[in-house]
Coordinates of C-alpha atoms in Angstrom, one line a residue:
X1 CA -0.2 0.1 -0.2
X2 CA 1.2 3.2 -0.9
X3 CA 1.4 6.1 1.8
X4 CA -0.1 9.3 0.8
X5 CA 2.4 12.6 -0.5
X6 CA 4.4 13.5 2.1
X7 CA 2.9 17.1 3.8
X8 CA 6.3 19.0 3.3
X9 CA 5.8 17.6 -0.5
X10 CA 2.4 18.4 -0.7
X11 CA 3.5 22.1 1.4
X12 CA 5.9 23.0 -1.2
X13 CA 4.1 22.0 -4.3
X14 CA 0.8 24.1 -3.2
X15 CA 2.8 27.6 -4.2
X16 CA 2.9 28.1 -8.0
X17 CA 6.8 28.3 -10.2
X18 CA 5.9 32.1 -10.2
X19 CA 5.4 32.1 -5.6
X20 CA 8.8 30.1 -6.0
X21 CA 11.2 32.7 -8.4
X22 CA 9.3 35.2 -6.5
X23 CA 10.4 34.2 -3.0
X24 CA 13.8 33.1 -3.9
X25 CA 14.4 36.9 -5.7
X26 CA 13.3 38.2 -2.7
X27 CA 15.4 36.4 -0.3
X28 CA 18.8 36.5 -3.0
X29 CA 18.3 40.5 -2.8
X30 CA 17.4 40.7 0.5
X31 CA 21.1 38.8 1.2
X32 CA 22.9 41.0 -1.7
X33 CA 22.1 43.9 0.5
X34 CA 23.1 42.8 3.4
X35 CA 26.7 41.9 2.4
X36 CA 26.4 45.3 0.5
X37 CA 25.9 47.3 4.6
X38 CA 27.7 44.7 6.6
X39 CA 31.3 46.2 3.8
X40 CA 30.5 49.2 4.8
X41 CA 30.0 49.2 8.8
X42 CA 33.7 48.1 10.0
X43 CA 35.0 51.8 9.8
X44 CA 33.0 53.3 12.1
X45 CA 34.1 50.9 14.4
X46 CA 37.9 50.4 13.7
X47 CA 38.0 54.2 14.7
X48 CA 37.5 53.8 18.0
X49 CA 41.1 51.5 17.4
X50 CA 43.3 53.8 15.3
X51 CA 43.1 56.4 18.0
X52 CA 42.9 55.7 21.6
X53 CA 43.9 57.2 24.8
X54 CA 47.0 55.4 25.2
X55 CA 47.6 55.8 29.2
X56 CA 44.8 53.7 29.9
X57 CA 46.1 51.0 27.4
X58 CA 48.3 48.0 29.2
X59 CA 52.0 49.0 27.4
X60 CA 53.4 45.8 26.1
X61 CA 56.6 44.7 28.3
X62 CA 58.9 44.1 24.9
X63 CA 57.7 47.4 23.5
X64 CA 60.5 50.2 23.4
X65 CA 59.3 53.7 22.5
X66 CA 59.4 57.3 24.3
X67 CA 55.9 58.2 22.7
X68 CA 53.7 57.8 25.9
X69 CA 50.8 59.5 24.2
X70 CA 50.3 57.6 21.0
X71 CA 52.2 54.4 21.3
X72 CA 48.8 52.2 20.7
X73 CA 47.6 54.5 17.9
X74 CA 48.3 53.7 14.1
X75 CA 49.6 56.4 12.3
X76 CA 48.7 58.9 10.7
X77 CA 45.7 58.6 13.4
X78 CA 47.9 59.1 16.3
X79 CA 47.8 63.0 15.6
X80 CA 45.3 65.4 17.0
X81 CA 43.9 66.0 13.4
X82 CA 42.7 62.1 13.9
X83 CA 39.0 63.6 13.6
X84 CA 39.3 65.5 9.8
X85 CA 41.2 62.3 8.9
X86 CA 38.0 60.0 9.3
X87 CA 36.2 62.5 8.1
X88 CA 38.2 62.6 5.0
X89 CA 37.8 58.8 4.7
X90 CA 34.4 59.1 5.5
X91 CA 33.9 61.1 2.7
X92 CA 36.3 59.5 0.3
X93 CA 33.4 56.7 0.3
X94 CA 30.4 59.3 0.3
X95 CA 31.3 61.2 -2.5
X96 CA 32.2 58.8 -4.7
X97 CA 28.5 57.1 -4.1
X98 CA 27.2 59.8 -4.3
X99 CA 28.8 60.5 -7.7
X100 CA 28.7 57.5 -8.7
X101 CA 24.9 56.6 -7.9
X102 CA 23.6 59.1 -11.2
X103 CA 25.4 56.9 -13.6
X104 CA 25.1 54.1 -12.1
X105 CA 21.2 53.7 -12.5
X106 CA 21.7 54.6 -16.5
X107 CA 23.9 51.4 -16.5
X108 CA 21.4 49.3 -14.5
X109 CA 19.1 50.2 -16.8
X110 CA 21.2 49.0 -20.1
X111 CA 23.5 46.5 -18.7
X112 CA 21.8 42.6 -17.6
X113 CA 21.4 43.1 -14.3
X114 CA 22.7 39.6 -12.7
X115 CA 25.9 40.5 -14.3
X116 CA 26.0 44.4 -13.2
X117 CA 25.1 43.4 -9.3
X118 CA 28.1 40.6 -9.4
X119 CA 30.6 42.7 -10.8
X120 CA 29.9 45.3 -8.7
X121 CA 29.9 42.8 -5.6
X122 CA 33.3 40.9 -6.5
X123 CA 34.8 44.0 -6.4
X124 CA 33.9 45.5 -3.5
X125 CA 35.2 42.9 -1.7
X126 CA 38.0 43.7 -3.0
X127 CA 38.8 47.2 -2.2
X128 CA 36.9 46.2 1.5
X129 CA 40.1 43.5 2.2
X130 CA 42.5 46.1 0.2
X131 CA 41.6 48.2 3.4
X132 CA 42.7 45.7 5.4
X133 CA 45.1 44.2 4.3
X134 CA 46.9 48.0 5.2
X135 CA 47.0 46.4 8.3
X136 CA 49.2 43.5 7.6
X137 CA 51.0 45.4 5.0
X138 CA 52.0 48.3 7.3
X139 CA 51.0 50.5 5.6
X140 CA 50.4 54.7 7.2
X141 CA 49.6 56.5 4.4
X142 CA 46.3 58.5 4.7
X143 CA 45.8 58.3 0.5
X144 CA 46.1 54.7 0.3
X145 CA 42.7 54.5 3.1
X146 CA 41.4 57.0 0.9
X147 CA 41.8 55.7 -3.2
X148 CA 40.5 52.5 -1.2
X149 CA 37.6 54.3 0.5
X150 CA 37.0 56.1 -2.9
X151 CA 36.9 53.4 -5.7
X152 CA 34.5 51.0 -2.8
X153 CA 32.4 53.5 -3.0
X154 CA 32.3 54.0 -6.3
X155 CA 31.4 50.6 -7.2
X156 CA 28.9 50.0 -4.3
X157 CA 26.6 52.4 -6.6
X158 CA 26.2 48.9 -8.7
X159 CA 23.9 47.4 -5.5
X160 CA 20.8 49.5 -4.8
X161 CA 19.5 50.1 -8.3
X162 CA 20.2 46.5 -9.3
X163 CA 18.3 44.8 -6.2
X164 CA 15.4 47.6 -6.1
X165 CA 14.4 46.9 -9.7
X166 CA 15.1 43.1 -9.6
X167 CA 12.4 43.7 -6.2
X168 CA 10.1 45.8 -8.2
X169 CA 10.2 43.7 -10.7
X170 CA 8.3 40.7 -9.6
X171 CA 5.8 42.7 -6.7
X172 CA 3.3 44.9 -7.4
X173 CA 2.0 47.6 -5.7
X174 CA -0.6 46.6 -3.9
X175 CA 1.2 45.7 -0.5
X176 CA 4.6 47.0 -1.8
X177 CA 4.9 49.1 1.2
X178 CA 4.9 46.8 3.7
X179 CA 7.0 43.9 2.1
X180 CA 10.0 46.1 1.4
X181 CA 9.4 47.7 4.4
X182 CA 10.4 44.0 5.4
X183 CA 12.7 43.5 3.0
X184 CA 14.7 46.8 3.6
X185 CA 15.5 45.0 7.3
X186 CA 18.7 44.3 5.2
X187 CA 20.2 47.7 5.4
X188 CA 20.0 47.2 9.2
X189 CA 20.3 43.2 9.3
X190 CA 23.9 44.3 7.8
X191 CA 25.2 46.9 9.8
X192 CA 24.7 44.7 12.8
X193 CA 26.0 41.9 11.4
X194 CA 29.0 44.7 10.2
X195 CA 29.1 45.2 13.6
X196 CA 29.5 42.7 15.3
X197 CA 31.6 40.9 12.6
X198 CA 34.2 43.8 12.6
X199 CA 33.9 43.6 16.9
X200 CA 35.2 40.4 17.2
X201 CA 38.5 41.0 15.7
X202 CA 38.5 45.1 16.4
X203 CA 40.7 44.4 19.5
X204 CA 43.2 41.7 18.3
X205 CA 43.7 42.1 14.7
X206 CA 41.9 45.6 13.1
X207 CA 42.6 44.6 9.4
X208 CA 40.3 41.2 10.0
X209 CA 37.1 43.6 10.9
X210 CA 37.4 44.0 6.9
X211 CA 38.7 41.6 5.4
X212 CA 36.1 39.3 6.7
X213 CA 33.1 41.3 5.5
X214 CA 35.2 41.5 2.1
X215 CA 34.9 37.5 2.0
X216 CA 31.9 37.7 2.5
X217 CA 30.5 40.4 0.3
X218 CA 32.7 37.9 -2.2
X219 CA 30.7 34.7 -1.8
X220 CA 27.4 36.6 -2.3
X221 CA 28.2 37.9 -5.5
X222 CA 29.5 34.4 -6.7
X223 CA 25.5 33.1 -5.8
X224 CA 24.0 36.2 -7.1
X225 CA 26.0 35.4 -10.7
X226 CA 24.3 31.4 -10.6
X227 CA 21.4 32.1 -8.5
X228 CA 19.4 35.5 -9.4
X229 CA 16.5 36.2 -11.6
X230 CA 15.8 39.5 -12.4
X231 CA 12.4 39.2 -13.5
X232 CA 9.7 37.2 -14.5
X233 CA 10.1 37.8 -18.1
X234 CA 13.2 35.7 -17.3
X235 CA 12.3 33.0 -15.4
X236 CA 9.1 32.5 -18.7
X237 CA 12.2 32.1 -21.1
X238 CA 13.6 29.7 -19.6
X239 CA 10.1 27.4 -18.6
X240 CA 9.7 28.2 -22.8
X241 CA 13.0 26.5 -23.3
X242 CA 12.5 23.7 -21.4
X243 CA 9.3 23.0 -23.1
X244 CA 10.8 23.1 -26.3
X245 CA 13.4 21.0 -25.4
X246 CA 10.3 18.3 -24.1
X247 CA 11.8 18.2 -20.9
X248 CA 8.7 17.6 -18.4
X249 CA 8.0 20.3 -15.9
X250 CA 6.2 18.1 -13.1
X251 CA 4.7 21.6 -11.0
X252 CA 2.8 22.5 -14.2
X253 CA 1.2 19.4 -14.7
X254 CA -2.2 20.4 -13.9
X255 CA -2.1 22.5 -16.9
X256 CA -2.8 22.0 -20.4
X257 CA -0.7 22.4 -23.3
X258 CA -2.6 24.7 -24.7
X259 CA -2.1 27.1 -21.7
X260 CA 1.5 26.2 -21.5
X261 CA 2.1 27.4 -25.3
X262 CA -0.3 30.5 -25.0
X263 CA 1.8 31.8 -21.5
X264 CA 4.7 31.6 -22.3
X265 CA 4.4 33.2 -25.8
X266 CA 2.6 36.0 -24.4
X267 CA 5.5 36.6 -21.8
X268 CA 7.8 36.3 -25.4
X269 CA 6.3 39.1 -27.0
X270 CA 6.0 41.2 -23.3
X271 CA 10.1 40.4 -23.2
X272 CA 10.1 41.4 -26.3
X273 CA 8.2 45.1 -26.2
X274 CA 10.1 45.8 -23.5
X275 CA 13.3 44.9 -25.3
X276 CA 12.7 47.8 -27.7
X277 CA 11.3 50.1 -25.5
X278 CA 13.4 53.0 -24.9
X279 CA 14.8 53.8 -21.9
X280 CA 14.2 56.8 -20.0
X281 CA 16.5 59.8 -19.9
X282 CA 18.3 61.7 -16.9
X283 CA 15.7 64.6 -17.1
X284 CA 12.7 62.1 -18.4
X285 CA 13.0 60.5 -14.9
X286 CA 13.4 64.0 -13.1
X287 CA 10.2 65.1 -14.3
X288 CA 7.5 62.7 -12.8
X289 CA 5.7 64.2 -10.3
X290 CA 7.0 63.4 -7.1
X291 CA 10.6 62.7 -8.1
X292 CA 12.1 65.5 -6.6
X293 CA 10.6 66.5 -3.8
X294 CA 11.4 63.2 -2.7
X295 CA 14.9 63.3 -3.4
X296 CA 15.4 66.5 -1.7
X297 CA 13.7 64.6 1.2
X298 CA 16.1 62.3 1.3
X299 CA 18.5 63.9 1.2
X300 CA 18.5 65.5 4.7
X301 CA 16.9 61.8 6.3
X302 CA 20.3 60.0 5.1
X303 CA 22.5 63.3 6.1
X304 CA 21.1 62.0 10.0
X305 CA 21.3 58.2 8.6
X306 CA 24.4 58.4 7.9
X307 CA 26.3 60.3 10.4
X308 CA 24.4 58.0 13.2
X309 CA 26.0 55.1 10.9
X310 CA 29.3 56.3 11.1
X311 CA 29.3 58.4 14.3
X312 CA 27.6 56.8 16.9
X313 CA 29.8 54.5 18.0
X314 CA 32.3 57.3 18.3
X315 CA 29.8 59.4 19.8
X316 CA 28.6 56.4 22.4
X317 CA 32.8 55.6 23.4
X318 CA 33.4 59.6 24.0
X319 CA 30.3 60.2 26.1
X320 CA 28.9 56.3 27.8
X321 CA 33.1 55.9 28.3
X322 CA 32.5 52.3 26.4
X323 CA 35.2 50.4 25.0
X324 CA 35.7 50.2 21.2
X325 CA 33.8 46.9 20.8
X326 CA 30.6 47.7 23.9
X327 CA 30.3 50.7 21.8
X328 CA 30.4 49.0 18.7
X329 CA 27.4 46.6 20.3
X330 CA 25.1 49.4 21.7
X331 CA 25.2 50.8 18.2
X332 CA 23.2 47.7 17.3
X333 CA 20.4 48.9 18.7
X334 CA 19.9 52.1 16.8
X335 CA 19.5 49.8 13.6
X336 CA 17.7 47.7 15.6
X337 CA 15.1 50.1 15.8
X338 CA 15.8 50.7 11.8
X339 CA 14.0 47.6 11.3
X340 CA 10.8 48.2 13.2
X341 CA 10.8 51.7 11.6
X342 CA 10.6 50.8 7.8
X343 CA 8.1 48.2 8.7
X344 CA 5.9 50.0 10.8
X345 CA 6.0 52.8 7.8
X346 CA 5.5 50.2 5.6
X347 CA 2.6 49.3 6.8
X348 CA 1.0 52.7 7.6
X349 CA 1.9 53.6 4.5
X350 CA 0.0 51.0 2.4
X351 CA -2.8 51.0 5.3
X352 CA -3.5 55.1 4.6
X353 CA -2.3 55.4 1.2
X354 CA -0.2 58.6 2.3
X355 CA 3.8 57.6 1.8
X356 CA 4.8 61.6 2.1
X357 CA 2.7 62.1 5.0
X358 CA 3.9 59.2 6.5
X359 CA 7.5 59.9 6.5
X360 CA 6.4 63.5 7.5
X361 CA 4.6 62.1 10.3
X362 CA 8.0 60.4 11.3
X363 CA 10.5 63.0 10.2
X364 CA 8.5 65.6 13.3
X365 CA 8.5 62.6 15.8
X366 CA 12.3 62.2 15.3
X367 CA 13.5 66.2 15.9
X368 CA 12.6 66.1 19.3
X369 CA 13.5 62.1 20.1
X370 CA 17.3 63.0 18.7
X371 CA 17.2 66.1 21.6
X372 CA 16.0 63.6 24.5
X373 CA 18.6 61.2 23.4
X374 CA 21.6 63.8 23.3
X375 CA 20.8 65.3 27.0
X376 CA 19.2 61.8 28.9
X377 CA 20.4 59.4 26.6
X378 CA 23.5 58.3 28.4
X379 CA 21.8 58.6 31.6
X380 CA 21.3 54.7 32.6
X381 CA 21.8 51.5 29.7
X382 CA 18.4 51.2 30.2
X383 CA 17.2 55.1 29.2
X384 CA 20.6 54.2 26.0
X385 CA 18.6 51.5 25.2
X386 CA 14.8 52.8 24.7
X387 CA 16.0 55.3 23.0
X388 CA 18.3 54.7 20.6
X389 CA 15.7 51.3 19.5
X390 CA 13.1 55.2 19.4
X391 CA 15.7 56.7 17.3
X392 CA 16.6 54.2 15.2
X393 CA 13.1 54.2 14.0
X394 CA 12.5 57.4 13.6
X395 CA 15.0 58.1 11.4
X396 CA 15.4 54.8 9.2
X397 CA 11.7 54.9 9.0
X398 CA 11.4 57.8 6.3
X399 CA 15.2 57.0 4.4
X400 CA 13.5 53.1 4.4
X401 CA 10.3 53.8 2.8
X402 CA 10.8 56.9 0.5
X403 CA 14.4 54.0 -1.3
X404 CA 12.1 51.1 -1.9
X405 CA 8.5 51.5 -1.9
X406 CA 8.6 55.7 -3.1
X407 CA 11.6 54.5 -5.4
X408 CA 9.4 51.5 -6.9
X409 CA 6.1 53.3 -6.9
X410 CA 7.7 56.5 -9.2
X411 CA 9.5 54.3 -11.2
X412 CA 6.3 52.9 -12.5
X413 CA 4.2 56.3 -12.8
X414 CA 1.1 56.2 -14.1
X415 CA 2.7 58.7 -16.5
X416 CA 5.5 56.9 -18.3
X417 CA 2.5 55.1 -19.8
X418 CA 3.5 50.9 -19.3
X419 CA 7.6 51.6 -19.7
X420 CA 9.1 49.5 -17.1
X421 CA 12.8 50.6 -18.5
X422 CA 12.6 53.6 -15.8
X423 CA 12.8 52.1 -12.2
X424 CA 16.5 51.6 -12.2
X425 CA 17.4 55.3 -13.3
X426 CA 14.8 56.8 -10.9
X427 CA 15.9 55.0 -7.9
X428 CA 19.5 56.2 -8.7
X429 CA 18.3 59.6 -8.4
X430 CA 16.7 59.3 -5.8
X431 CA 19.1 57.5 -3.4
X432 CA 21.7 59.5 -5.5
X433 CA 20.7 62.7 -4.1
X434 CA 20.0 61.3 -0.3
X435 CA 23.6 60.4 -1.1
X436 CA 25.0 63.7 -0.8
X437 CA 23.2 64.5 2.4
X438 CA 25.4 60.9 3.5
X439 CA 28.7 62.8 2.5
X440 CA 27.6 65.7 3.8
X441 CA 26.7 64.1 7.6
X442 CA 29.6 62.6 8.1
X443 CA 31.9 65.4 7.1
X444 CA 30.0 68.4 9.2
X445 CA 29.9 65.8 11.8
X446 CA 33.4 65.9 11.8
X447 CA 33.6 69.6 11.7
X448 CA 31.2 70.4 14.6
X449 CA 31.8 67.5 17.0
X450 CA 35.2 69.5 18.3
X451 CA 33.0 71.8 19.5
X452 CA 31.1 69.7 21.6
X453 CA 28.3 67.1 20.7
X454 CA 24.8 69.4 21.4
X455 CA 26.0 71.0 18.3
X456 CA 26.3 68.4 16.0
X457 CA 23.2 66.8 17.6
X458 CA 21.2 70.5 16.1
X459 CA 22.8 69.8 12.8
X460 CA 21.0 66.4 13.2
X461 CA 17.4 68.2 14.1
X462 CA 17.6 71.2 11.2
X463 CA 18.3 68.4 8.7
X464 CA 15.1 66.8 10.0
X465 CA 13.0 69.2 9.7
X466 CA 14.3 70.7 6.2
X467 CA 13.2 66.7 5.2
X468 CA 9.9 67.1 6.4
X469 CA 9.7 70.8 4.9
X470 CA 10.0 69.5 1.3
X471 CA 7.5 66.9 1.6
X472 CA 4.7 69.3 2.9
X473 CA 3.3 70.4 -0.5
X474 CA 2.9 66.2 -1.3
X475 CA 1.4 66.1 2.3
X476 CA -0.5 69.1 1.6
X477 CA -2.1 67.2 -1.8
X478 CA -2.4 63.6 0.1
X479 CA -4.2 64.7 3.3
X480 CA -6.9 66.8 0.7
X481 CA -6.9 63.7 -1.6

């Protein structure tokens, strides 16, 4: 007597081929951008190791030096201008990233996304590892590290337009805010993993804090090359090739031959039409209603987010007097809050239909929370934990919503009249403009922090208010509508 079909097999066969490809693409793009952010985080953790208070460090017995103040520091960061040099490293990456992003979307519309994304990840792994190898090669030139940071920033622009376009190709507008809110947690997950991995090596051999993330993103790039399915058209073409090769297709056993032939022919026609659709120009993308407003809003929202990304561990270390590893671990709470904030922003905007209104509300709440965190956030461990979670959610929520669901909505706007080759360019414009703020924020923090951390937080609060003002017109239209 034959046993009934196993429950697991029944469960798997209940999903269509499209559902499996959609889920796998969502997972693989999540993994890819997690690796991107994982490789960006080590620099903020290692800063605390490159310049330390040597009077509090036990000197090795065999160390022969007369410099009692900087013997434990890594040149050239052993001088009083170390914060300026930190700012130089941050901006080498961020300025290159901001400039490259405007061109990345144009290339992304015209090149196979699988090749483009995989190549970018392999190069990013190379440059991330080269930064860490400076420790083993005993390199003390600021220009070496600045050049590596700039090249890494340039190649990392391949990531965001590619993954957003892939996800936008597979998911419609219905629950895009929620799906992309959950999916966008890759940013925070990558930051958390990057902090933990870098923190595990920072006190013993900080070079490994870069080399290990570099190897991880390289391996993920190889996975993308072999397994990424860019869109439903690619999956349909694969199904058509299998059918023409007279191979059996168990998952489609319930469909008739006519249905399969009709479906695959339809997809092939759609693919042909897509290939002959002209990619949108840069100016054409700017003319889409809402692109300019959301881009300028993201400029200031990302300014705040990236200032926390690069300077929060140092702030915690200076104010709460934590060591490098403890400060890095504590800073991950900001990213945990960012995960919750991104999901909440997506759910609320799906339910209300107001993307701009959701962003404005969270930005207005973020301003007073940042003020409170600066003044009472370090009074106790419990207060620090709560304030970091709340601030992370309110700061990263609008940033996550704009770079995912809003970008996908605008890239498939009704004014495009069905042109599907605009998503990558629109995404690149919005994130590229935001990246200008990401470059300015850490730079300003480096310049202002010597005058006191209070002034840094006043700058961040002002940026949140300005971000909200740029969306005021769209919010008014949504409320009226």
